[in-house]
PDB file of C-alpha atoms in Angstrom:
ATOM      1  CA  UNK A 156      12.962 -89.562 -59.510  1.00 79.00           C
ATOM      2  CA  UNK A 157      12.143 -86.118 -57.801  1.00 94.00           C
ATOM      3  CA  UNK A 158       9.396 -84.631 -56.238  1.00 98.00           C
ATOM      4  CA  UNK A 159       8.969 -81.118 -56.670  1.00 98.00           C
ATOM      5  CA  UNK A 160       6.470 -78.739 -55.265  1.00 98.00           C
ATOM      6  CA  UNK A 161       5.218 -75.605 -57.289  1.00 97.00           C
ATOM      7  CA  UNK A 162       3.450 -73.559 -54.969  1.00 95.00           C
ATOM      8  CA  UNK A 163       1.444 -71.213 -57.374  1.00 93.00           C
ATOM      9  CA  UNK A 164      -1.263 -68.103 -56.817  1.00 90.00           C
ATOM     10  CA  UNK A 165      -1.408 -67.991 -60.798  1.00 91.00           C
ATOM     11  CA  UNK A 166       0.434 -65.102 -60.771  1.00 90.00           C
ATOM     12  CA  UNK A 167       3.371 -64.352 -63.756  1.00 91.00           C
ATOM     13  CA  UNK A 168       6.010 -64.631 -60.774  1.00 89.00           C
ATOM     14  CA  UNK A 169       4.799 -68.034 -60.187  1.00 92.00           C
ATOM     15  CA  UNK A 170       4.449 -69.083 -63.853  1.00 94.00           C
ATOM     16  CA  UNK A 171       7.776 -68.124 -64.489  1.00 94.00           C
ATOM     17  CA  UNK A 172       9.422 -70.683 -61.692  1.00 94.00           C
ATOM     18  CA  UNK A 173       7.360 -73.716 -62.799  1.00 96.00           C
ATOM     19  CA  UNK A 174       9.175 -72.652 -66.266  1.00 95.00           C
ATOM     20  CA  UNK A 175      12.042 -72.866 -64.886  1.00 96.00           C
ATOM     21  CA  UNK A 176      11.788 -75.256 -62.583  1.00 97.00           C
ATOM     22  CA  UNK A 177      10.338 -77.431 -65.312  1.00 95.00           C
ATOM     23  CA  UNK A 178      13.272 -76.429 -67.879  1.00 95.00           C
ATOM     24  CA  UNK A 179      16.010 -76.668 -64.871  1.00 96.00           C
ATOM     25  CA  UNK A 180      14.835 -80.249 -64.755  1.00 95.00           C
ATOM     26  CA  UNK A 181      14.132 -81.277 -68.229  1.00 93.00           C
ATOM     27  CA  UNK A 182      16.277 -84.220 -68.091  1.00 92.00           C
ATOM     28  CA  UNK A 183      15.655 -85.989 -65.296  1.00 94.00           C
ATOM     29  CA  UNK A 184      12.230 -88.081 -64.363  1.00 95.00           C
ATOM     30  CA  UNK A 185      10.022 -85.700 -61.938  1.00 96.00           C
ATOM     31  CA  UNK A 186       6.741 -85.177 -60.631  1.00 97.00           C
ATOM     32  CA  UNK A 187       5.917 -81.781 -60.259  1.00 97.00           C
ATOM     33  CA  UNK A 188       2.886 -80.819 -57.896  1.00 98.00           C
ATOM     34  CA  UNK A 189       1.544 -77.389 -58.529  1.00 97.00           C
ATOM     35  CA  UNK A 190      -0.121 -76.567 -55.382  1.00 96.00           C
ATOM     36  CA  UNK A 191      -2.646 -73.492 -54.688  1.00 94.00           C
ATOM     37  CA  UNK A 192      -3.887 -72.349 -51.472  1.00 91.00           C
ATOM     38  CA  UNK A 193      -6.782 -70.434 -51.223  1.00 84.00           C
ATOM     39  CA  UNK A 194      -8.140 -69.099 -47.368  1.00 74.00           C
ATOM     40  CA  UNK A 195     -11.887 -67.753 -46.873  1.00 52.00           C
ATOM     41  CA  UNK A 196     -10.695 -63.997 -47.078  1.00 54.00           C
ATOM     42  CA  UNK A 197      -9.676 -64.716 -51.163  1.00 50.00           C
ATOM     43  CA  UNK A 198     -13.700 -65.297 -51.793  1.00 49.00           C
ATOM     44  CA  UNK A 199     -14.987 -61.342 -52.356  1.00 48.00           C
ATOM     45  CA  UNK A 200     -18.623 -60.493 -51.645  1.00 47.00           C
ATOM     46  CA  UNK A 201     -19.782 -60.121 -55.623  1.00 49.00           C
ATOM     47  CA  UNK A 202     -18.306 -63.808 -56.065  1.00 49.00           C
ATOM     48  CA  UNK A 203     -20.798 -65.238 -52.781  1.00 48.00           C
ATOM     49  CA  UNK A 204     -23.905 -63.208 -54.988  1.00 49.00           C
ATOM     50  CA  UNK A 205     -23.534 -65.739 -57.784  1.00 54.00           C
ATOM     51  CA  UNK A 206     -22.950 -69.278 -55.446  1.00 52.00           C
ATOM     52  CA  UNK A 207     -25.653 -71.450 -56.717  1.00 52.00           C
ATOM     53  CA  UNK A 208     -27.911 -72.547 -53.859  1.00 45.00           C
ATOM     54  CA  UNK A 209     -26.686 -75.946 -53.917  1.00 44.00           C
ATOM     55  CA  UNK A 210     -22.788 -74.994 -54.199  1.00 58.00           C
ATOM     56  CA  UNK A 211     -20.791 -73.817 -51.278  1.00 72.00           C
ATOM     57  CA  UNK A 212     -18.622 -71.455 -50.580  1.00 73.00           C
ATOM     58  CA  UNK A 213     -15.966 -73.932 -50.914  1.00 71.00           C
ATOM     59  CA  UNK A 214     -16.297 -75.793 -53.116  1.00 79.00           C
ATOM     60  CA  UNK A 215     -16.918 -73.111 -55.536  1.00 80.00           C
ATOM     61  CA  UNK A 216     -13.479 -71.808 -54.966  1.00 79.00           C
ATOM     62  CA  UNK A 217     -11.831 -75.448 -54.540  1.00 84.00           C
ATOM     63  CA  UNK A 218     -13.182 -75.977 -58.167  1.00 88.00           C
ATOM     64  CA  UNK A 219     -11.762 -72.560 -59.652  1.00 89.00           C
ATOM     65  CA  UNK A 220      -8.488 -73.519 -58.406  1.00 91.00           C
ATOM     66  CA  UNK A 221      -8.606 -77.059 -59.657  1.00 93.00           C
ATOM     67  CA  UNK A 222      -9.637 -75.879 -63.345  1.00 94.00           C
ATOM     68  CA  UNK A 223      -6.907 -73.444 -63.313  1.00 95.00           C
ATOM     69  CA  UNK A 224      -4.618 -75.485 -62.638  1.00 96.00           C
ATOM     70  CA  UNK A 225      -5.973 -78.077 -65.071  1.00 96.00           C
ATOM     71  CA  UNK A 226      -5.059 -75.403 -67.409  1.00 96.00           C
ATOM     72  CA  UNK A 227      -1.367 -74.890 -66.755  1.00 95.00           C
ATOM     73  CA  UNK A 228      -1.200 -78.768 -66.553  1.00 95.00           C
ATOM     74  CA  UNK A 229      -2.063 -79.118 -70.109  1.00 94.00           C
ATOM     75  CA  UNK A 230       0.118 -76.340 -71.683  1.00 92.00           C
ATOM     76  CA  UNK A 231       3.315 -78.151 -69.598  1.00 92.00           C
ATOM     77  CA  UNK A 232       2.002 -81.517 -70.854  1.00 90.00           C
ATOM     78  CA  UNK A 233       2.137 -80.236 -74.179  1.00 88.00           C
ATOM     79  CA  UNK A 234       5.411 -78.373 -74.388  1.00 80.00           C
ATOM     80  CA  UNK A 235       7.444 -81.072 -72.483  1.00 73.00           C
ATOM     81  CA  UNK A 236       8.633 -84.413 -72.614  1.00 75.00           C
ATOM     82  CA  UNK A 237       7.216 -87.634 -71.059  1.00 85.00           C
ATOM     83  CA  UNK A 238       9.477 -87.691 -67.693  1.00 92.00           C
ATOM     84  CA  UNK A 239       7.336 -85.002 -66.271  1.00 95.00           C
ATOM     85  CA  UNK A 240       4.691 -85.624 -64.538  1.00 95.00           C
ATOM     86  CA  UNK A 241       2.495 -82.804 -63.425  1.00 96.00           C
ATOM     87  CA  UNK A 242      -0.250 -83.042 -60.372  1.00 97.00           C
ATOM     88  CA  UNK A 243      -2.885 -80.779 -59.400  1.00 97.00           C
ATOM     89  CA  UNK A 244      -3.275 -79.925 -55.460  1.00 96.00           C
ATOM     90  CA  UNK A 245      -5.529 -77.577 -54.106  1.00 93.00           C
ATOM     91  CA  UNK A 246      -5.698 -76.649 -50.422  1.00 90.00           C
ATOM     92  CA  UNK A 247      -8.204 -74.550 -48.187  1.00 83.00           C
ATOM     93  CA  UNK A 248      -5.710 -73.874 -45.064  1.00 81.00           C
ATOM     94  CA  UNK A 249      -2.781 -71.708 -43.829  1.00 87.00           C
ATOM     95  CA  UNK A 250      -0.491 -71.235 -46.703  1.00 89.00           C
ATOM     96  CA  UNK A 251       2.861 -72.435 -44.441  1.00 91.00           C
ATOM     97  CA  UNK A 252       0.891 -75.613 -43.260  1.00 92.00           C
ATOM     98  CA  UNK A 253      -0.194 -76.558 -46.278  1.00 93.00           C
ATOM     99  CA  UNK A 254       3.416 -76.180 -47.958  1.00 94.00           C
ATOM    100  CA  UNK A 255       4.454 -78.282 -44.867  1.00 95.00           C
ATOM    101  CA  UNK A 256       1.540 -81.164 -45.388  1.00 96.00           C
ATOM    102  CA  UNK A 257       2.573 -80.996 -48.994  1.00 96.00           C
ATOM    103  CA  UNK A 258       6.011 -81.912 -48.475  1.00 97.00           C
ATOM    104  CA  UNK A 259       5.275 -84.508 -46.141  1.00 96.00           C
ATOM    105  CA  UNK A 260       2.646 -86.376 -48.432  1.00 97.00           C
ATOM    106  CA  UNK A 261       4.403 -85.894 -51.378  1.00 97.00           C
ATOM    107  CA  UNK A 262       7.921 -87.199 -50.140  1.00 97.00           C
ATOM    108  CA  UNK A 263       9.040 -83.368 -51.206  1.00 97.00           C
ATOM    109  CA  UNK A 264      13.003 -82.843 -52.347  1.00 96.00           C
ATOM    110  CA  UNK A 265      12.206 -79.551 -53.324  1.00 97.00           C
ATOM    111  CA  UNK A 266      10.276 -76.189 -53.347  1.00 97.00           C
ATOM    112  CA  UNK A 267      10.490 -73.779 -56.264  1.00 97.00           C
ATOM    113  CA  UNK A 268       8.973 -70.781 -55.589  1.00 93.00           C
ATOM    114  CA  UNK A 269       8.788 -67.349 -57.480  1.00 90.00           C
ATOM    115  CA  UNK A 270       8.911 -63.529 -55.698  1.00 82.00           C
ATOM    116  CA  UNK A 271       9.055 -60.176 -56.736  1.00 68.00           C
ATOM    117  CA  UNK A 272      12.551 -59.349 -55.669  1.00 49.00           C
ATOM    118  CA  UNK A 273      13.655 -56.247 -54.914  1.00 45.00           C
ATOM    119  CA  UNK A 274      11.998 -53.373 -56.496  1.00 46.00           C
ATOM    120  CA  UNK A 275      10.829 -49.905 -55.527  1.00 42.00           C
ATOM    121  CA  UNK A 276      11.556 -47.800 -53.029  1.00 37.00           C
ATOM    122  CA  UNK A 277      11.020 -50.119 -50.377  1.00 41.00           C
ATOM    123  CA  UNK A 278      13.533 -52.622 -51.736  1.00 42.00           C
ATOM    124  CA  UNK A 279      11.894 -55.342 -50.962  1.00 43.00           C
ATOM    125  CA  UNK A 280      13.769 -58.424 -50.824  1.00 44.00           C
ATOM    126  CA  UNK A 281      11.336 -61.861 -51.108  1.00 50.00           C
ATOM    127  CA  UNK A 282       7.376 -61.270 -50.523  1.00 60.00           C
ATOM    128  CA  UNK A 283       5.763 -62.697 -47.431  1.00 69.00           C
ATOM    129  CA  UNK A 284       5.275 -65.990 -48.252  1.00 81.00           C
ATOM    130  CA  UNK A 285       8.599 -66.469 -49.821  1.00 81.00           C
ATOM    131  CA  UNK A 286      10.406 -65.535 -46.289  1.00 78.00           C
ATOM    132  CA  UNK A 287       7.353 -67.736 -44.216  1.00 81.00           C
ATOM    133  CA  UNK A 288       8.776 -71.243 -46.291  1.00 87.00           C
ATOM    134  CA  UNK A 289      12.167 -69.919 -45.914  1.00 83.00           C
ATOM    135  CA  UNK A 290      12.073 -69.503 -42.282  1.00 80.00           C
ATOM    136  CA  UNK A 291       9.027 -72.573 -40.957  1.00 84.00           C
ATOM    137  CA  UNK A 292       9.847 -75.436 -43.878  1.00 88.00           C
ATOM    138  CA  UNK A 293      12.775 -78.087 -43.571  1.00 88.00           C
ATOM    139  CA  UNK A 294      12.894 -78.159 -47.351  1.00 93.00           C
ATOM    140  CA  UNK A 295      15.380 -76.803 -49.369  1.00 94.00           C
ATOM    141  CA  UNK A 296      13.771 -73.893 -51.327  1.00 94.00           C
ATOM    142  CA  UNK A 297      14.688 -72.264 -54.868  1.00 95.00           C
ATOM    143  CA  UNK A 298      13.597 -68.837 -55.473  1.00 91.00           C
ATOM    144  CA  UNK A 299      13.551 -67.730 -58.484  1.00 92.00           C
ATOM    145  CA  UNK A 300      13.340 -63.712 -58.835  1.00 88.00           C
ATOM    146  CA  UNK A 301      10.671 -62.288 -61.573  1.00 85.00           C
ATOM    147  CA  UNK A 302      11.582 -61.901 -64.845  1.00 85.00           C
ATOM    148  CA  UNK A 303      14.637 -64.409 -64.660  1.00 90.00           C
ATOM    149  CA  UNK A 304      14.493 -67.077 -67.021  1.00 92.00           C
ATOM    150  CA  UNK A 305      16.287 -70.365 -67.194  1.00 95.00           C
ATOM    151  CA  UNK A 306      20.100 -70.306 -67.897  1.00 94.00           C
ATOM    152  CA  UNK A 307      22.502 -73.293 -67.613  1.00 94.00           C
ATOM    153  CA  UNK A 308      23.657 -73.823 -63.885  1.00 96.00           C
ATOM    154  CA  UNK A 309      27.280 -73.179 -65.374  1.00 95.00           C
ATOM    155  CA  UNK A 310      28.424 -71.440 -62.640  1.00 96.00           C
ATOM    156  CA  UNK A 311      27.144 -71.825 -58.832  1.00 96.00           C
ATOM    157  CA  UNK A 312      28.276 -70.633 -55.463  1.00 94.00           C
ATOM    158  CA  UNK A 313      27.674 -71.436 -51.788  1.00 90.00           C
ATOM    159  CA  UNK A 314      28.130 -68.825 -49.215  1.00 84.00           C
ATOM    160  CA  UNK A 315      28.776 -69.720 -46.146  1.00 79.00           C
ATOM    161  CA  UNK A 316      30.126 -68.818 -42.927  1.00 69.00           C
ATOM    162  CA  UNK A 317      30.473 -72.118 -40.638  1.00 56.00           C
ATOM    163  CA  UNK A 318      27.843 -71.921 -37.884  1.00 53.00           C
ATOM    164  CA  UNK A 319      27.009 -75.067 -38.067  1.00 58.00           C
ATOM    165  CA  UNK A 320      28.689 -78.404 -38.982  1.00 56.00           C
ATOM    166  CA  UNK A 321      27.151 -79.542 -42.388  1.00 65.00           C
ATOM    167  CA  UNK A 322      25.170 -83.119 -42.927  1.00 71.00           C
ATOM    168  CA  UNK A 323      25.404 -84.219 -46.588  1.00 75.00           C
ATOM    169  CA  UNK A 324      21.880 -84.777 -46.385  1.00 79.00           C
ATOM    170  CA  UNK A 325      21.107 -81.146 -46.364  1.00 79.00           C
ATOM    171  CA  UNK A 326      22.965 -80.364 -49.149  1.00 87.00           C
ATOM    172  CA  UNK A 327      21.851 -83.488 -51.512  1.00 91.00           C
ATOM    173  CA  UNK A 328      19.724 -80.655 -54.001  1.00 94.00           C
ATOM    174  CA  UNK A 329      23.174 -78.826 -53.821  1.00 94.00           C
ATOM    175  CA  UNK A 330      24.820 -81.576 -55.067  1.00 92.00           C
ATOM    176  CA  UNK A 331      22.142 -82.704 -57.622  1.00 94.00           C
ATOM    177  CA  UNK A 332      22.149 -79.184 -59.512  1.00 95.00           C
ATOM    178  CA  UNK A 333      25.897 -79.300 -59.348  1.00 95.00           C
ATOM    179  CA  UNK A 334      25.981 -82.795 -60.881  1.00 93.00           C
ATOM    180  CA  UNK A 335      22.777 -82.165 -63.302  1.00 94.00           C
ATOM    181  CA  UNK A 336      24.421 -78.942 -64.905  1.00 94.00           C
ATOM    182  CA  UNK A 337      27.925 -79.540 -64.638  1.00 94.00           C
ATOM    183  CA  UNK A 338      28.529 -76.682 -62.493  1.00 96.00           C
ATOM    184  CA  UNK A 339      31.452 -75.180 -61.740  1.00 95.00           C
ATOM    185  CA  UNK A 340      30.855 -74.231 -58.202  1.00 95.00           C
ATOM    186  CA  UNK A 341      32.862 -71.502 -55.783  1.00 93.00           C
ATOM    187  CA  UNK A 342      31.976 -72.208 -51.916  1.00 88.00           C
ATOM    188  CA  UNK A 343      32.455 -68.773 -50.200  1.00 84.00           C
ATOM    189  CA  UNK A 344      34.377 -69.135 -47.084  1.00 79.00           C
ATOM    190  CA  UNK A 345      33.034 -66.136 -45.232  1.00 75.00           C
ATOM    191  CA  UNK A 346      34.319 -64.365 -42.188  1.00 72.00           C
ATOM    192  CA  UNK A 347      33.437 -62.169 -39.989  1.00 64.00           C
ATOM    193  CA  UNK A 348      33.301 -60.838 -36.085  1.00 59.00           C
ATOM    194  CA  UNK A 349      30.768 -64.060 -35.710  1.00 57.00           C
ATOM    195  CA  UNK A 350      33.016 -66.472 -37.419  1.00 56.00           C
ATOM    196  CA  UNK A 351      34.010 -69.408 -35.808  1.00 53.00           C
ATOM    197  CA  UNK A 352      37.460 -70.898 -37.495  1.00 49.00           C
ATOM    198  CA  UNK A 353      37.694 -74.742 -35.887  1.00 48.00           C
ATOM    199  CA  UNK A 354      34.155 -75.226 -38.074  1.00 54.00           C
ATOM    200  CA  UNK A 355      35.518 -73.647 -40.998  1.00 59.00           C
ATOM    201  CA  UNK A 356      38.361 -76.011 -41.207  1.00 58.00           C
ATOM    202  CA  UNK A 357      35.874 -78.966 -40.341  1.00 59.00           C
ATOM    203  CA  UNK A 358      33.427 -77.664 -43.099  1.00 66.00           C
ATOM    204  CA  UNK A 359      36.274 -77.170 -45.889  1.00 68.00           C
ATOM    205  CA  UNK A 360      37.169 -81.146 -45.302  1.00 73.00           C
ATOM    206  CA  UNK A 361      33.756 -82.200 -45.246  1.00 77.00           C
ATOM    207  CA  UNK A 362      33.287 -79.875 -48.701  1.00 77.00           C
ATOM    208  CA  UNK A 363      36.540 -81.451 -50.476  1.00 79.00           C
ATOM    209  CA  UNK A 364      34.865 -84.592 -49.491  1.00 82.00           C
ATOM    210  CA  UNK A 365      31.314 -84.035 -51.086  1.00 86.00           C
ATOM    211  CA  UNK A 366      33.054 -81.587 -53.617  1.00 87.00           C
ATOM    212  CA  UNK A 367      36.196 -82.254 -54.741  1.00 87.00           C
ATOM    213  CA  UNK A 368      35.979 -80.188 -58.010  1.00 87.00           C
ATOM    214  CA  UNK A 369      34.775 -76.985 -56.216  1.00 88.00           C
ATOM    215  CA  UNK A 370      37.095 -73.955 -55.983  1.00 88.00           C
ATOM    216  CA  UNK A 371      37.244 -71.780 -52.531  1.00 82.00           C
ATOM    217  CA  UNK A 372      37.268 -68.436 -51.730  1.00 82.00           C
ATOM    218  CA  UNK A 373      37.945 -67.322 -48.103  1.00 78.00           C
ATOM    219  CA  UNK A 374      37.004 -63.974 -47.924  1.00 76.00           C
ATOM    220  CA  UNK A 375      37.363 -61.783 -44.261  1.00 77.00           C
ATOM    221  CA  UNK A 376      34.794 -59.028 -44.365  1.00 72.00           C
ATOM    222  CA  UNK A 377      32.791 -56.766 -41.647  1.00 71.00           C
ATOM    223  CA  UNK A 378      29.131 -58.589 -41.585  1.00 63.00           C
ATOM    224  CA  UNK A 379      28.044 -54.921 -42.736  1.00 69.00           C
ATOM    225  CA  UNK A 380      30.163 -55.305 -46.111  1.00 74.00           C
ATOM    226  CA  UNK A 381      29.204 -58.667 -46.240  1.00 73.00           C
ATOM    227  CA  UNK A 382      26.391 -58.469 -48.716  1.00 73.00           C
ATOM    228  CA  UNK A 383      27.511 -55.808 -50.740  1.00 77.00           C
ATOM    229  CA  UNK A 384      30.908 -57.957 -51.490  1.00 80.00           C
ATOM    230  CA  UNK A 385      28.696 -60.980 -51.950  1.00 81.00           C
ATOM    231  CA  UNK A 386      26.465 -59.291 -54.794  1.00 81.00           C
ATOM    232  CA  UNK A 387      29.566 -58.066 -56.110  1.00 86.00           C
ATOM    233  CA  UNK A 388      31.180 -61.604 -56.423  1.00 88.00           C
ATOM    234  CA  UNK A 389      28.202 -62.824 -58.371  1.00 89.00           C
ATOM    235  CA  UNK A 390      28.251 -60.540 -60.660  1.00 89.00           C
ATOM    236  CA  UNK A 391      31.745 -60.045 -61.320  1.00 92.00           C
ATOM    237  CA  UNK A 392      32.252 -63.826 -62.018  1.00 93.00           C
ATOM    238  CA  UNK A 393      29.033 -64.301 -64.017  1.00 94.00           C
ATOM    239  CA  UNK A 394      27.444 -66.467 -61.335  1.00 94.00           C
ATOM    240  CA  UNK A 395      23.875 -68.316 -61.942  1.00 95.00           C
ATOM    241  CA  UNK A 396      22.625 -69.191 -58.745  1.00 95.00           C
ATOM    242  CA  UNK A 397      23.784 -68.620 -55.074  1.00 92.00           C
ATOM    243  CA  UNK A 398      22.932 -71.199 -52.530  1.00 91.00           C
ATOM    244  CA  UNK A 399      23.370 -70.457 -48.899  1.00 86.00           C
ATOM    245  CA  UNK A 400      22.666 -72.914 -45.558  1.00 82.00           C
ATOM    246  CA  UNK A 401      19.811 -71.592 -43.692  1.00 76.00           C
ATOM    247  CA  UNK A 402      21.367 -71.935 -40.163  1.00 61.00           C
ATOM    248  CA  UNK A 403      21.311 -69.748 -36.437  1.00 51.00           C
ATOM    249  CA  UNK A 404      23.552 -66.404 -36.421  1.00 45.00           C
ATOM    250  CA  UNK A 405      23.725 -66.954 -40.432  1.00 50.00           C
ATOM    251  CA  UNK A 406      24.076 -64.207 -42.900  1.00 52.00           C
ATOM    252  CA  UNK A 407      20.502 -65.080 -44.467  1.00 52.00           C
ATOM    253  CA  UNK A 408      18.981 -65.065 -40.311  1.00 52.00           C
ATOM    254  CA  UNK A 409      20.777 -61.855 -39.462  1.00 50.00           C
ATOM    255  CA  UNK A 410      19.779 -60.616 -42.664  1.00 50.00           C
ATOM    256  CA  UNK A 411      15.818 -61.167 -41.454  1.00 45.00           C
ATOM    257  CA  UNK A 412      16.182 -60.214 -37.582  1.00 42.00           C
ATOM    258  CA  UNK A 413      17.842 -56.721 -38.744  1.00 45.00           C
ATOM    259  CA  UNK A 414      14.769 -56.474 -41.261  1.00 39.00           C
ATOM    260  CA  UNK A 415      11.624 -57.427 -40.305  1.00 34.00           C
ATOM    261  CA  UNK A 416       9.828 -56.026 -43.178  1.00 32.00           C
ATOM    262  CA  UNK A 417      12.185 -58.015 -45.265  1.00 37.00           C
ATOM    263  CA  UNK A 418      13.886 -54.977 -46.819  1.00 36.00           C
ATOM    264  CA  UNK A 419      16.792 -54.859 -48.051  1.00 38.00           C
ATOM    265  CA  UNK A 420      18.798 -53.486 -51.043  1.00 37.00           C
ATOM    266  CA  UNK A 421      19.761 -56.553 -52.646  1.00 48.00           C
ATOM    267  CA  UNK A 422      18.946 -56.539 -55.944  1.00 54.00           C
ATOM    268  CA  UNK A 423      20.095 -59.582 -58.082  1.00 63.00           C
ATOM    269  CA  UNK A 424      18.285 -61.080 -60.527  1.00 77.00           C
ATOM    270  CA  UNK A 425      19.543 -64.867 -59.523  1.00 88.00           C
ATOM    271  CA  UNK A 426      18.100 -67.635 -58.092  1.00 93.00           C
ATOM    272  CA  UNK A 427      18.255 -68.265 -54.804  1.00 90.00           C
ATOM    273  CA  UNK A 428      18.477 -71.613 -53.358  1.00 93.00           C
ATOM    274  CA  UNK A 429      18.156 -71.614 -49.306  1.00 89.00           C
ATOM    275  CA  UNK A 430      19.105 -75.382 -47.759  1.00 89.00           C
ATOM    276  CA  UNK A 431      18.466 -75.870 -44.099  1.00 82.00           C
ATOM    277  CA  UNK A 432      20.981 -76.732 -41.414  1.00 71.00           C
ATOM    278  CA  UNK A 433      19.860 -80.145 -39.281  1.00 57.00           C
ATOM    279  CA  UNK A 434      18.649 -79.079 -35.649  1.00 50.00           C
ATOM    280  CA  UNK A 435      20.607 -79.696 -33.082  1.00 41.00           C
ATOM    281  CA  UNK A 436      18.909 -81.394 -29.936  1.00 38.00           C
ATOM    282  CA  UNK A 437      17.290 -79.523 -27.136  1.00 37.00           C
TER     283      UNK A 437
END
């Protein structure tokens, strides 16, 4: 049984990962929670001139949510089979700490979200509430770009370059798609001026262990070629989803410290799935 949480603003970005999500997932007993947050600033001035006298303000918008969602709930219900199992949740909060309470409530294994992707001139890599789960949740997170529809997991790979000693908790989802889709999956054994090689040899055991099919690629690059060969791998090799580990001095954190306006020239049309390192003690 999984838990999955669909964090939706009932845009066609979002629709399109609960399609996935729902299709990526079609054999295996779920229950999907398909959460919107809405904040006080979402309620416009026209929509306060037609609150009833005895509604609120609140509860007017609570109930918007709840019937659109009520909505998308019965097209998935009709379309799919009877292991899903979808749930409505509607918050009135900070969109982070409600994806946070979410998880915890919900016993969450995983968040699939939807962005944008890069587009424009701007380039812009995930939208602001993509990068705010990636960076203040724990859970593994699966972003799936817009306009990318479900495809067979036939081929995955992990980048990584060995900050941190991996826990085979933290890369259970990994392990799950791998196993669900029969993946063939490359790990990327990255290296560059911040590479650390007594890790990478611990890491490659500990991967034979938990993946003994996987292939590896060690690849030495400068960190400034490093996502430019990286896009090139996937595509060369017909890849059809990267994963990466989420961890301090990584390419995905270096990535968002040189960009703080998350922009960045990386246009692939793949999801995305972002697992989290554990945190070492104070």
């Amino acid at each position: 049984m999984k838990n999955i949480l669909l964090p939706t603003d009932f845009s066609k970005n979002s629709m399109n990962a609960m399609d996935y999500a729902v299709a990526l997932f079609k054999d295996v007993e779920c229950h999907f929670y398909i959460l919107n947050v809405q904040k006080a600033s979402s309620f416009i001035t026209d929509d306060m001139m037609v609150v009833s006298s005895s509604a609120t303000i609140y509860n007017t918008i609570i109930d918007a949510a709840k019937r659109s969602i009520a909505n998308i709930i019965s097209k998935l219900e009709s379309s799919n089979n009877n292991k899903h199992h979808f749930h409505s949740v509607v918050d009135y909060d900070n969109f982070i700490d409600s994806i946070n309470q979410a998880c915890n409530e919900y016993h969450i294994d995983l968040i699939v979200m939807g962005t944008k992707g890069a587009s424009g001139l701007d380039k812009v890599l995930f939208g602001s509430n993509t990068v705010r789960v990636i960076q203040r949740s724990d859970m593994p997170v699966l972003i799936i770009p817009d306009g990318c529809s479900y495809q067979p997991l036939d081929k995955i790979a992990f980048s990584t370059n060995h900050f941190t000693l991996f826990e085979e908790e933290k890369i259970d989802i990994l392990k799950t798609l791998v196993r669900l889709s029969h993946s063939e999956l490359t790990i990327l054994h990255v290296a560059d001026e911040h590479h650390i090689a007594q890790k990478q040899a611990m890491n490659s055991d500990f991967f034979k262990t938990c993946f003994p099919e996987a292939s590896h690629e060690y690849v030495d690059v400068n960190s400034k070629e490093m996502i430019e060969y990286i896009k090139n791998y996937l595509l060369n090799h017909n890849v059809k989803m990267l994963a990466m580990i989420s961890e301090k001095h990584s390419f995905l954190e270096r990535l968002f410290i040189r960009h703080p306006v998350e922009t960045f020239a990386f246009n692939i049309k793949l999801p995305f799935l972002v697992m989290h390192s554990l945190k070492s003690p104070n």
